[in-house]
C-alpha cells in the first residue's frame, strides 16, 4: 500500500538525526488563540476592555498605551493568567511533543503564549524569538534580566477589580524600583539584548551541530512572508544536503521551487495533521 503523507512524515521523524521546528500564529490559531481577531474568545474575555478602550484584539491590547500601570496590568494579568498560567496543555501540543520526544530537537517560535514547555518541551530548547507572556523585565530597561512572572500574574489576576489592579500588587523592578513590563518585542532593542543574542547563539549552535546530518525541519503555521522564522528555515533547507522541509499551513502552503524536491506541504487544520501523524504507523 502506498504511504500517505502522514506516514511519510512519521518515517522522516524516525530517520532524522535532529528536528528543527518553527512555529508561528497559525499553530496558535489551530489551538483556538487568534492574536489578531475580534473573535468570541476575545469578546468573552476582554469585552470590558473592548468597550472602555476600543481594543479589538489581543495584539491591539498588547500595544495599547494604557493610562496607568493599574490598567495595563489588569489587561496583561488577565491575558497571561487565562492563556499561559491557568491552562492545561492541549491535545495538539501534547501530540506535537510526542513527535519529537526522545529525538534531538529545537523550537523557534514567534508565539508568546508559552505553550511549548507545559506540553513537555525543554524550555532551554525553545526560543521564543519575540518574547513570551510568562516573563517580565524592567519597563525602562535599566538592566536586561528577565524574570518569571507567574506568581505576580496569579496574584494580580485574582485581585483585579473593574479593570484595575491594586497598586500594592504591581510588579516593581528589583534594581531601580520602577515599573515592569511583559518581555515581548516592541522595538529593535529587544533583538539586541544579551538575553536574545544568547538564545540566538544557541539556535545557531544547534544548526551547526547537525550540519550535513539528516535534519528534519517542521514548520507550523508560519506565513509565507515571515522573515524572522520562515526565510531562515527555507534557506537552511536549501543549504543542507540531507534536510527535509515539511510545512504545515491552513490555506497558505508555500514551497519555493529550489527546495521542492526535499519538501512536503501539508494544507489544512494543523492540529488535525499533527494528530494524524501521531496516530499513523510509520
Ligand atoms: Zn529597572
mmCIF file of C-alpha atoms and ligand atoms in Angstrom:
data_model
loop_
_atom_site.group_PDB
_atom_site.id
_atom_site.type_symbol
_atom_site.label_atom_id
_atom_site.label_comp_id
_atom_site.label_asym_id
_atom_site.label_seq_id
_atom_site.Cartn_x
_atom_site.Cartn_y
_atom_site.Cartn_z
ATOM 1 C CA UNK A 1 0.000 0.000 0.000
ATOM 2 C CA UNK A 2 1.235 3.470 -0.817
ATOM 3 C CA UNK A 3 2.193 5.608 2.133
ATOM 4 C CA UNK A 4 0.094 8.627 2.904
ATOM 5 C CA UNK A 5 1.682 11.957 3.731
ATOM 6 C CA UNK A 6 1.291 11.461 7.488
ATOM 7 C CA UNK A 7 3.078 8.115 7.376
ATOM 8 C CA UNK A 8 5.777 9.729 5.281
ATOM 9 C CA UNK A 9 6.355 12.470 7.866
ATOM 10 C CA UNK A 10 6.320 9.885 10.644
ATOM 11 C CA UNK A 11 9.028 7.982 8.790
ATOM 12 C CA UNK A 12 11.091 11.151 8.303
ATOM 13 C CA UNK A 13 10.872 11.799 12.035
ATOM 14 C CA UNK A 14 12.097 8.293 12.816
ATOM 15 C CA UNK A 15 15.037 8.654 10.412
ATOM 16 C CA UNK A 16 16.058 12.190 11.375
ATOM 17 C CA UNK A 17 19.259 12.933 13.292
ATOM 18 C CA UNK A 18 17.635 16.116 14.541
ATOM 19 C CA UNK A 19 14.364 18.015 14.262
ATOM 20 C CA UNK A 20 14.167 21.773 13.973
ATOM 21 C CA UNK A 21 10.681 23.177 14.488
ATOM 22 C CA UNK A 22 9.458 26.612 13.529
ATOM 23 C CA UNK A 23 6.056 27.832 14.674
ATOM 24 C CA UNK A 24 4.026 30.972 14.330
ATOM 25 C CA UNK A 25 0.479 32.198 14.831
ATOM 26 C CA UNK A 26 -1.093 29.548 12.557
ATOM 27 C CA UNK A 27 -0.277 26.996 15.268
ATOM 28 C CA UNK A 28 -1.898 29.176 17.937
ATOM 29 C CA UNK A 29 -4.964 29.712 15.766
ATOM 30 C CA UNK A 30 -5.332 25.969 15.374
ATOM 31 C CA UNK A 31 -5.363 25.824 19.174
ATOM 32 C CA UNK A 32 -8.115 28.467 19.316
ATOM 33 C CA UNK A 33 -5.980 31.524 20.115
ATOM 34 C CA UNK A 34 -6.001 34.218 17.439
ATOM 35 C CA UNK A 35 -3.935 37.259 18.405
ATOM 36 C CA UNK A 36 -5.376 39.326 15.569
ATOM 37 C CA UNK A 37 -9.065 38.527 15.839
ATOM 38 C CA UNK A 38 -12.028 40.215 17.434
ATOM 39 C CA UNK A 39 -13.418 36.726 17.931
ATOM 40 C CA UNK A 40 -15.632 35.100 20.521
ATOM 41 C CA UNK A 41 -12.749 34.314 22.863
ATOM 42 C CA UNK A 42 -11.614 37.942 22.837
ATOM 43 C CA UNK A 43 -15.109 39.297 23.301
ATOM 44 C CA UNK A 44 -15.851 36.911 26.159
ATOM 45 C CA UNK A 45 -12.592 37.613 27.956
ATOM 46 C CA UNK A 46 -11.999 41.271 27.114
ATOM 47 C CA UNK A 47 -15.461 42.653 26.432
ATOM 48 C CA UNK A 48 -14.928 45.339 29.096
ATOM 49 C CA UNK A 49 -11.608 46.456 27.564
ATOM 50 C CA UNK A 50 -13.285 46.472 24.152
ATOM 51 C CA UNK A 51 -15.948 48.875 25.392
ATOM 52 C CA UNK A 52 -13.724 51.046 27.563
ATOM 53 C CA UNK A 53 -10.658 51.455 25.314
ATOM 54 C CA UNK A 54 -11.824 50.365 21.851
ATOM 55 C CA UNK A 55 -9.335 47.477 21.848
ATOM 56 C CA UNK A 56 -10.457 44.836 19.333
ATOM 57 C CA UNK A 57 -7.789 42.137 19.560
ATOM 58 C CA UNK A 58 -5.101 40.779 21.864
ATOM 59 C CA UNK A 59 -2.477 42.405 19.653
ATOM 60 C CA UNK A 60 -4.093 45.827 19.945
ATOM 61 C CA UNK A 61 -4.209 45.401 23.713
ATOM 62 C CA UNK A 62 -0.565 44.364 23.821
ATOM 63 C CA UNK A 63 0.490 47.617 22.140
ATOM 64 C CA UNK A 64 -2.118 49.859 23.746
ATOM 65 C CA UNK A 65 -0.803 52.772 25.794
ATOM 66 C CA UNK A 66 -2.839 52.311 28.968
ATOM 67 C CA UNK A 67 -3.217 55.479 31.055
ATOM 68 C CA UNK A 68 -1.945 53.750 34.208
ATOM 69 C CA UNK A 69 0.002 50.716 35.419
ATOM 70 C CA UNK A 70 -3.128 49.569 37.280
ATOM 71 C CA UNK A 71 -4.969 49.343 33.947
ATOM 72 C CA UNK A 72 -2.030 47.968 31.966
ATOM 73 C CA UNK A 73 -1.531 45.101 34.391
ATOM 74 C CA UNK A 74 -5.263 44.413 34.527
ATOM 75 C CA UNK A 75 -5.087 43.650 30.797
ATOM 76 C CA UNK A 76 -1.850 41.679 30.952
ATOM 77 C CA UNK A 77 -2.525 39.717 34.125
ATOM 78 C CA UNK A 78 -5.902 38.601 32.807
ATOM 79 C CA UNK A 79 -4.421 37.616 29.433
ATOM 80 C CA UNK A 80 -1.378 35.827 30.801
ATOM 81 C CA UNK A 81 -3.325 34.104 33.574
ATOM 82 C CA UNK A 82 -6.011 32.779 31.222
ATOM 83 C CA UNK A 83 -3.722 31.857 28.288
ATOM 84 C CA UNK A 84 -0.477 30.835 29.947
ATOM 85 C CA UNK A 85 -0.906 30.138 33.659
ATOM 86 C CA UNK A 86 -4.339 28.679 34.439
ATOM 87 C CA UNK A 87 -4.377 26.284 31.455
ATOM 88 C CA UNK A 88 -3.659 22.673 30.640
ATOM 89 C CA UNK A 89 -1.673 21.791 27.514
ATOM 90 C CA UNK A 90 -3.911 20.962 24.561
ATOM 91 C CA UNK A 91 -4.050 17.569 22.879
ATOM 92 C CA UNK A 92 -2.408 19.165 19.841
ATOM 93 C CA UNK A 93 0.599 20.423 21.838
ATOM 94 C CA UNK A 94 0.950 17.141 23.743
ATOM 95 C CA UNK A 95 0.918 15.301 20.427
ATOM 96 C CA UNK A 96 3.440 17.745 18.984
ATOM 97 C CA UNK A 97 5.763 16.904 21.843
ATOM 98 C CA UNK A 98 5.231 13.171 21.272
ATOM 99 C CA UNK A 99 6.569 13.648 17.744
ATOM 100 C CA UNK A 100 9.960 14.857 18.988
ATOM 101 C CA UNK A 101 10.261 13.198 22.411
ATOM 102 C CA UNK A 102 13.490 11.188 22.516
ATOM 103 C CA UNK A 103 14.960 12.997 19.494
ATOM 104 C CA UNK A 104 17.373 15.921 19.325
ATOM 105 C CA UNK A 105 15.145 18.924 18.713
ATOM 106 C CA UNK A 106 14.996 22.697 18.846
ATOM 107 C CA UNK A 107 11.998 25.013 18.558
ATOM 108 C CA UNK A 108 11.973 28.565 17.270
ATOM 109 C CA UNK A 109 8.647 30.359 17.591
ATOM 110 C CA UNK A 110 7.110 33.798 17.483
ATOM 111 C CA UNK A 111 4.254 32.569 19.669
ATOM 112 C CA UNK A 112 4.351 34.316 23.026
ATOM 113 C CA UNK A 113 1.806 32.332 24.999
ATOM 114 C CA UNK A 114 4.406 29.836 26.235
ATOM 115 C CA UNK A 115 2.546 26.737 25.023
ATOM 116 C CA UNK A 116 5.576 24.503 24.358
ATOM 117 C CA UNK A 117 7.149 23.949 27.799
ATOM 118 C CA UNK A 118 3.866 22.927 29.508
ATOM 119 C CA UNK A 119 3.431 20.193 26.857
ATOM 120 C CA UNK A 120 6.821 18.696 27.753
ATOM 121 C CA UNK A 121 9.347 20.625 25.643
ATOM 122 C CA UNK A 122 12.570 21.547 27.472
ATOM 123 C CA UNK A 123 12.458 25.344 27.965
ATOM 124 C CA UNK A 124 16.145 25.670 27.039
ATOM 125 C CA UNK A 125 15.356 24.102 23.651
ATOM 126 C CA UNK A 126 12.584 26.584 22.860
ATOM 127 C CA UNK A 127 13.465 30.034 21.534
ATOM 128 C CA UNK A 128 10.570 32.481 21.802
ATOM 129 C CA UNK A 129 12.007 34.835 19.257
ATOM 130 C CA UNK A 130 9.624 37.693 20.104
ATOM 131 C CA UNK A 131 9.474 37.077 23.848
ATOM 132 C CA UNK A 132 6.882 35.352 25.987
ATOM 133 C CA UNK A 133 3.945 36.231 28.201
ATOM 134 C CA UNK A 134 5.394 34.459 31.224
ATOM 135 C CA UNK A 135 8.461 36.665 31.550
ATOM 136 C CA UNK A 136 8.776 40.302 32.563
ATOM 137 C CA UNK A 137 11.532 42.897 32.640
ATOM 138 C CA UNK A 138 12.200 46.485 33.682
ATOM 139 C CA UNK A 139 9.978 48.763 31.602
ATOM 140 C CA UNK A 140 12.632 51.416 31.127
ATOM 141 C CA UNK A 141 15.357 48.836 30.615
ATOM 142 C CA UNK A 142 17.675 49.813 33.482
ATOM 143 C CA UNK A 143 19.080 46.275 33.235
ATOM 144 C CA UNK A 144 18.499 43.367 30.859
ATOM 145 C CA UNK A 145 17.490 40.450 33.098
ATOM 146 C CA UNK A 146 14.096 38.822 32.594
ATOM 147 C CA UNK A 147 12.009 37.356 35.411
ATOM 148 C CA UNK A 148 9.359 34.653 35.528
ATOM 149 C CA UNK A 149 6.046 36.313 36.314
ATOM 150 C CA UNK A 150 3.570 33.502 37.035
ATOM 151 C CA UNK A 151 3.272 34.275 40.752
ATOM 152 C CA UNK A 152 2.829 38.011 40.233
ATOM 153 C CA UNK A 153 0.364 37.354 37.410
ATOM 154 C CA UNK A 154 -1.696 34.982 39.543
ATOM 155 C CA UNK A 155 -1.824 37.419 42.456
ATOM 156 C CA UNK A 156 -2.856 40.280 40.177
ATOM 157 C CA UNK A 157 -5.396 38.277 38.148
ATOM 158 C CA UNK A 158 -7.092 37.156 41.352
ATOM 159 C CA UNK A 159 -7.159 40.688 42.774
ATOM 160 C CA UNK A 160 -8.282 42.531 39.639
ATOM 161 C CA UNK A 161 -11.425 44.581 40.162
ATOM 162 C CA UNK A 162 -13.256 46.526 37.462
ATOM 163 C CA UNK A 163 -10.241 46.536 35.167
ATOM 164 C CA UNK A 164 -7.794 47.742 37.842
ATOM 165 C CA UNK A 165 -5.003 46.072 39.817
ATOM 166 C CA UNK A 166 -4.446 47.293 43.403
ATOM 167 C CA UNK A 167 -1.296 49.445 43.357
ATOM 168 C CA UNK A 168 0.343 47.352 46.089
ATOM 169 C CA UNK A 169 0.410 44.302 43.785
ATOM 170 C CA UNK A 170 2.073 45.975 40.790
ATOM 171 C CA UNK A 171 5.416 44.319 39.998
ATOM 172 C CA UNK A 172 8.457 46.548 40.500
ATOM 173 C CA UNK A 173 11.967 46.388 39.074
ATOM 174 C CA UNK A 174 14.353 44.822 41.626
ATOM 175 C CA UNK A 175 17.096 47.245 40.547
ATOM 176 C CA UNK A 176 15.539 50.667 40.009
ATOM 177 C CA UNK A 177 12.157 50.135 41.682
ATOM 178 C CA UNK A 178 10.392 51.317 38.516
ATOM 179 C CA UNK A 179 7.565 49.710 36.574
ATOM 180 C CA UNK A 180 7.846 46.349 34.861
ATOM 181 C CA UNK A 181 6.509 45.111 31.529
ATOM 182 C CA UNK A 182 5.941 41.799 29.785
ATOM 183 C CA UNK A 183 9.102 40.727 27.954
ATOM 184 C CA UNK A 184 7.866 40.970 24.367
ATOM 185 C CA UNK A 185 9.467 42.508 21.295
ATOM 186 C CA UNK A 186 8.393 46.113 20.903
ATOM 187 C CA UNK A 187 11.379 47.581 19.054
ATOM 188 C CA UNK A 188 14.871 46.756 17.756
ATOM 189 C CA UNK A 189 16.475 46.956 21.204
ATOM 190 C CA UNK A 190 14.708 43.696 22.098
ATOM 191 C CA UNK A 191 16.727 41.832 19.471
ATOM 192 C CA UNK A 192 19.981 43.471 20.549
ATOM 193 C CA UNK A 193 19.702 42.424 24.193
ATOM 194 C CA UNK A 194 22.198 39.949 25.626
ATOM 195 C CA UNK A 195 19.334 37.616 26.590
ATOM 196 C CA UNK A 196 18.098 37.452 22.993
ATOM 197 C CA UNK A 197 21.583 37.211 21.490
ATOM 198 C CA UNK A 198 22.398 34.275 23.768
ATOM 199 C CA UNK A 199 19.292 32.357 22.621
ATOM 200 C CA UNK A 200 20.082 33.175 19.010
ATOM 201 C CA UNK A 201 23.591 31.749 19.502
ATOM 202 C CA UNK A 202 22.097 28.545 20.966
ATOM 203 C CA UNK A 203 19.812 28.239 17.944
ATOM 204 C CA UNK A 204 22.794 28.673 15.612
ATOM 205 C CA UNK A 205 24.794 26.109 17.606
ATOM 206 C CA UNK A 206 22.018 23.567 17.099
ATOM 207 C CA UNK A 207 22.007 24.240 13.365
ATOM 208 C CA UNK A 208 25.819 23.930 13.204
ATOM 209 C CA UNK A 209 25.842 20.733 15.229
ATOM 210 C CA UNK A 210 23.603 18.996 12.698
ATOM 211 C CA UNK A 211 25.255 20.381 9.586
ATOM 212 C CA UNK A 212 25.465 17.645 6.934
ATOM 213 C CA UNK A 213 23.205 15.402 9.019
ATOM 214 C CA UNK A 214 19.620 14.314 8.407
ATOM 215 C CA UNK A 215 17.907 17.456 9.576
ATOM 216 C CA UNK A 216 14.115 17.472 9.562
ATOM 217 C CA UNK A 217 12.576 20.925 9.512
ATOM 218 C CA UNK A 218 8.950 21.052 10.636
ATOM 219 C CA UNK A 219 7.276 24.393 10.168
ATOM 220 C CA UNK A 220 3.838 25.102 11.635
ATOM 221 C CA UNK A 221 1.585 27.960 10.649
ATOM 222 C CA UNK A 222 4.225 30.431 9.519
ATOM 223 C CA UNK A 223 3.028 32.950 6.922
ATOM 224 C CA UNK A 224 4.858 32.913 3.594
ATOM 225 C CA UNK A 225 6.189 36.448 4.058
ATOM 226 C CA UNK A 226 7.565 35.747 7.531
ATOM 227 C CA UNK A 227 11.203 36.908 7.599
ATOM 228 C CA UNK A 228 12.088 36.014 11.156
ATOM 229 C CA UNK A 229 11.325 32.291 11.069
ATOM 230 C CA UNK A 230 10.327 31.082 7.614
ATOM 231 C CA UNK A 231 13.066 32.602 5.500
ATOM 232 C CA UNK A 232 15.964 31.226 7.588
ATOM 233 C CA UNK A 233 14.305 27.784 7.635
ATOM 234 C CA UNK A 234 13.849 27.757 3.851
ATOM 235 C CA UNK A 235 17.470 28.872 3.395
ATOM 236 C CA UNK A 236 18.628 26.140 5.730
ATOM 237 C CA UNK A 237 16.573 23.554 3.831
ATOM 238 C CA UNK A 238 18.205 24.728 0.604
ATOM 239 C CA UNK A 239 21.746 24.688 2.024
ATOM 240 C CA UNK A 240 21.646 21.391 3.920
ATOM 241 C CA UNK A 241 22.104 18.433 1.549
ATOM 242 C CA UNK A 242 20.202 15.909 3.695
ATOM 243 C CA UNK A 243 17.474 18.185 5.005
ATOM 244 C CA UNK A 244 13.760 17.598 4.641
ATOM 245 C CA UNK A 245 11.394 20.532 4.926
ATOM 246 C CA UNK A 246 7.785 19.969 5.974
ATOM 247 C CA UNK A 247 5.453 22.942 6.073
ATOM 248 C CA UNK A 248 2.034 22.810 7.740
ATOM 249 C CA UNK A 249 -0.337 25.617 6.937
ATOM 250 C CA UNK A 250 -4.031 26.173 6.507
ATOM 251 C CA UNK A 251 -4.578 27.501 3.003
ATOM 252 C CA UNK A 252 -1.111 29.024 2.683
ATOM 253 C CA UNK A 253 1.396 26.285 1.915
ATOM 254 C CA UNK A 254 4.389 27.903 0.228
ATOM 255 C CA UNK A 255 7.398 25.939 -1.007
ATOM 256 C CA UNK A 256 9.940 27.669 -3.258
ATOM 257 C CA UNK A 257 10.971 25.659 -6.354
ATOM 258 C CA UNK A 258 14.626 25.391 -5.174
ATOM 259 C CA UNK A 259 13.641 23.110 -2.314
ATOM 260 C CA UNK A 260 10.547 21.437 -3.819
ATOM 261 C CA UNK A 261 12.343 18.086 -4.147
ATOM 262 C CA UNK A 262 13.106 17.846 -0.447
ATOM 263 C CA UNK A 263 9.832 19.348 0.762
ATOM 264 C CA UNK A 264 6.408 18.213 1.864
ATOM 265 C CA UNK A 265 3.481 20.607 2.141
ATOM 266 C CA UNK A 266 0.509 19.778 4.362
ATOM 267 C CA UNK A 267 -2.509 22.002 3.851
ATOM 268 C CA UNK A 268 -5.469 22.096 6.252
ATOM 269 C CA UNK A 269 -6.025 22.225 10.001
ATOM 270 C CA UNK A 270 -2.633 21.925 11.725
ATOM 271 C CA UNK A 271 -3.929 20.228 14.863
ATOM 272 C CA UNK A 272 -5.697 17.571 12.806
ATOM 273 C CA UNK A 273 -2.499 16.959 10.813
ATOM 274 C CA UNK A 274 -0.365 16.610 13.962
ATOM 275 C CA UNK A 275 -2.876 14.187 15.473
ATOM 276 C CA UNK A 276 -2.961 12.181 12.223
ATOM 277 C CA UNK A 277 0.846 11.857 12.227
ATOM 278 C CA UNK A 278 0.921 10.698 15.840
ATOM 279 C CA UNK A 279 -1.798 8.149 15.146
ATOM 280 C CA UNK A 280 -0.275 6.877 11.898
ATOM 281 C CA UNK A 281 2.036 3.894 11.914
ATOM 282 C CA UNK A 282 5.260 4.842 10.147
HETATM 283 ZN ZN1 LIG B 1 14.734 48.948 36.371
#
